[in-house]
Amino acid sequence: MPILKMDNVNKDIISLRLKSITESATLEMTRRSRELKARGMDIINLSIGEPDFNTPDPVKEAAKKAIDNNITHYPPVAGFRELQEAIAEKLKRDNNLNFTPEQIVVSNGAKQSLANIFLSILNPGDEVIIAAPYWVSYADIIKMAGGKVVALSTGIEDNFKLNPEKLEAAINGKTKAFLFNSPSNPTGMVYSVEEIAGLVNVLKNHPNILVVSDEIYEHINYSGKHVSIASFSEVKEQTVVVNGVSKCYAMTGWRIGYMAGPLFLAKACTKLQGQYTSGPGTISQMAALKAMKNPPQDSEYIREMVSAFKNRRDLLVKNIGKIPGIKTYIPAGAFYLFPDVSSYFGKTDGETVINNATDFSLYLLDKAHVAVVTGEAFGDPNCIRISYATSSSLLEEAVKRIKATLKKLN
Ligand code: PMP
Ligand code: GLU
């Protein structure tokens, strides 16, 4: 049978919606690393944010049981009732939040929960406020949903945190939502109760603004217990919490996340999801159910993982801080460091000129064989993101290589 060649099809068939977004920079850098590794190169990949731990055995067992018990048919669109109930219990147990199972929608990862929310609420031109630097997919998800990103910049000098005055000044009649993320990707910063209270004081006066709180790094917090913005009664009614099992149970590949929020929004997300995925996979849901039932504060598994991340953070901060020209700080959560490398802009090794953070990260990949992500993708062109969710020995080796490579720039 002749192979159909589509080369002559007009490339303009791609929609304006898709053309308005870019490939995820985290996933792009990971793809590049995989390609180079496949060609035999010794690449240290510090670009993707995922634990190097394996999914706990009891969770894997639950998935195997689900297959053997033929839990393999279409699930309810918003997720199995048992899982919705377990999530409601988790939100009460860990965050002191009261949500009914009907207010919870389980999706293929927190990423899809965010996409569901913004596709459900945004009309063309509606504005969503986010603090920059922000997680790479926020901006593109908002744009894809027709919204306008209002990024409020923060820097190392203000601990990468948004203050209430800046938030208030950005709010106008078109503001539909405020997207909040603590602990933060890419900076690892964690807002204190007082800092959250400051933002709540602004938001409570704007009850029509939806607060979308991405709490995916909730348990990876070295500074104390996680506080959800939804636990402030003044904004509880206008807040939707997004979370999932990817990070704290090392379950990135299972693709289970969820939203818990106002009933009207849960219904909208369910309607949407019913038309384009029919809901998350049954086997992954049964695995997530097992994970959710495990109280994290009692979980040896999470304690060990978080303690390993903390040691690696300390190691990375100490070693990176010894490289001349890299401005660093101590992150309090997640597993990322977002140092400022702008003092290298304009430098050259005689062949390549480093003009910006993207040049800088490509130079590290090319010469040091270390993959990091450019800060430009996170809305901060002076920084790079390093994920330290990898072994201490690889981190030490990576910093050694970075240091040796940067020495050649003048
Ligand atoms: N939010 C943030 C801040 C993230 O870093 C990620 C990436 N893991 C997600 C949401 C999405 O996570 P997932 O889709 O794996 O649940
Ligand atoms: N959230 C992770 C990261 O920031 C995983 C990759 C992705 O989903 O973008 O690296």
mmCIF file of N, CA and C and ligand atoms in Angstrom, residues 24-27 30 47-50 111 135-137 185 217 247 252 255 335-336 373 378 385 387, ligand 2:
data_model
loop_
_atom_site.group_PDB
_atom_site.id
_atom_site.type_symbol
_atom_site.label_atom_id
_atom_site.label_comp_id
_atom_site.label_asym_id
_atom_site.label_seq_id
_atom_site.Cartn_x
_atom_site.Cartn_y
_atom_site.Cartn_z
ATOM 1 N N SER A 24 6.591 22.856 26.124
ATOM 2 C CA SER A 24 6.997 22.971 27.524
ATOM 3 C C SER A 24 8.523 22.891 27.611
ATOM 4 N N ALA A 25 9.138 23.940 28.193
ATOM 5 C CA ALA A 25 10.606 24.007 28.229
ATOM 6 C C ALA A 25 11.201 22.909 29.098
ATOM 7 N N THR A 26 10.475 22.503 30.136
ATOM 8 C CA THR A 26 10.988 21.434 31.005
ATOM 9 C C THR A 26 11.010 20.120 30.232
ATOM 10 N N LEU A 27 9.919 19.880 29.517
ATOM 11 C CA LEU A 27 9.836 18.620 28.769
ATOM 12 C C LEU A 27 10.750 18.658 27.546
ATOM 13 N N THR A 30 14.228 17.888 28.670
ATOM 14 C CA THR A 30 14.306 16.471 28.998
ATOM 15 C C THR A 30 14.383 15.639 27.715
ATOM 16 N N SER A 47 16.969 18.819 34.533
ATOM 17 C CA SER A 47 15.931 19.689 33.971
ATOM 18 C C SER A 47 14.539 19.296 34.436
ATOM 19 N N ILE A 48 14.254 18.024 34.531
ATOM 20 C CA ILE A 48 12.863 17.658 34.851
ATOM 21 C C ILE A 48 12.651 17.621 36.359
ATOM 22 N N GLY A 49 11.475 18.057 36.766
ATOM 23 C CA GLY A 49 11.154 18.036 38.189
ATOM 24 C C GLY A 49 10.400 16.784 38.539
ATOM 25 N N GLU A 50 11.135 15.716 38.794
ATOM 26 C CA GLU A 50 10.445 14.519 39.271
ATOM 27 C C GLU A 50 11.350 13.739 40.205
ATOM 28 N N LYS A 111 -1.692 18.896 36.057
ATOM 29 C CA LYS A 111 -1.613 19.730 34.855
ATOM 30 C C LYS A 111 -2.968 19.768 34.162
ATOM 31 N N TRP A 135 5.674 28.567 37.240
ATOM 32 C CA TRP A 135 5.883 27.270 36.575
ATOM 33 C C TRP A 135 5.561 27.401 35.094
ATOM 34 N N VAL A 136 6.417 26.829 34.295
ATOM 35 C CA VAL A 136 6.419 27.014 32.851
ATOM 36 C C VAL A 136 5.054 26.812 32.184
ATOM 37 N N SER A 137 4.256 25.863 32.650
ATOM 38 C CA SER A 137 2.999 25.571 31.941
ATOM 39 C C SER A 137 1.860 26.530 32.272
ATOM 40 N N ASN A 185 7.338 26.185 42.295
ATOM 41 C CA ASN A 185 8.176 25.773 41.175
ATOM 42 C C ASN A 185 8.216 27.006 40.285
ATOM 43 N N TYR A 217 3.435 20.643 45.730
ATOM 44 C CA TYR A 217 4.661 20.381 46.516
ATOM 45 C C TYR A 217 4.408 20.461 48.018
ATOM 46 N N LYS A 247 4.279 14.153 42.989
ATOM 47 C CA LYS A 247 5.534 14.534 43.648
ATOM 48 C C LYS A 247 5.754 13.783 44.954
ATOM 49 N N THR A 252 4.851 10.231 39.192
ATOM 50 C CA THR A 252 4.681 11.144 38.052
ATOM 51 C C THR A 252 4.070 10.451 36.823
ATOM 52 N N ARG A 255 -0.050 9.691 36.353
ATOM 53 C CA ARG A 255 -0.887 10.794 35.878
ATOM 54 C C ARG A 255 -2.200 10.940 36.640
ATOM 55 N N PHE A 335 11.831 20.954 44.940
ATOM 56 C CA PHE A 335 13.205 20.455 44.752
ATOM 57 C C PHE A 335 13.914 21.184 43.621
ATOM 58 N N TYR A 336 13.772 22.531 43.676
ATOM 59 C CA TYR A 336 14.390 23.355 42.640
ATOM 60 C C TYR A 336 15.198 24.486 43.248
ATOM 61 N N VAL A 373 17.141 24.210 33.016
ATOM 62 C CA VAL A 373 16.131 24.883 32.185
ATOM 63 C C VAL A 373 16.318 26.394 32.266
ATOM 64 N N PHE A 378 10.249 30.507 32.604
ATOM 65 C CA PHE A 378 9.523 30.708 33.863
ATOM 66 C C PHE A 378 9.251 32.191 34.103
ATOM 67 N N ARG A 385 16.847 27.186 36.058
ATOM 68 C CA ARG A 385 16.291 26.291 37.072
ATOM 69 C C ARG A 385 17.067 24.974 37.100
ATOM 70 N N SER A 387 16.941 21.280 38.908
ATOM 71 C CA SER A 387 16.160 20.350 39.735
ATOM 72 C C SER A 387 17.152 19.474 40.493
HETATM 73 N N1 GLU B 2 6.507 19.814 36.657
HETATM 74 C C1 GLU B 2 7.744 19.190 36.357
HETATM 75 C C2 GLU B 2 8.763 20.252 36.021
HETATM 76 O O1 GLU B 2 8.518 21.411 36.210
HETATM 77 C C3 GLU B 2 7.579 18.121 35.333
HETATM 78 C C4 GLU B 2 7.614 18.514 33.894
HETATM 79 C C5 GLU B 2 6.394 19.205 33.451
HETATM 80 O O2 GLU B 2 5.314 18.655 33.623
HETATM 81 O O3 GLU B 2 6.550 20.314 32.962
HETATM 82 O O4 GLU B 2 9.838 19.908 35.614
#
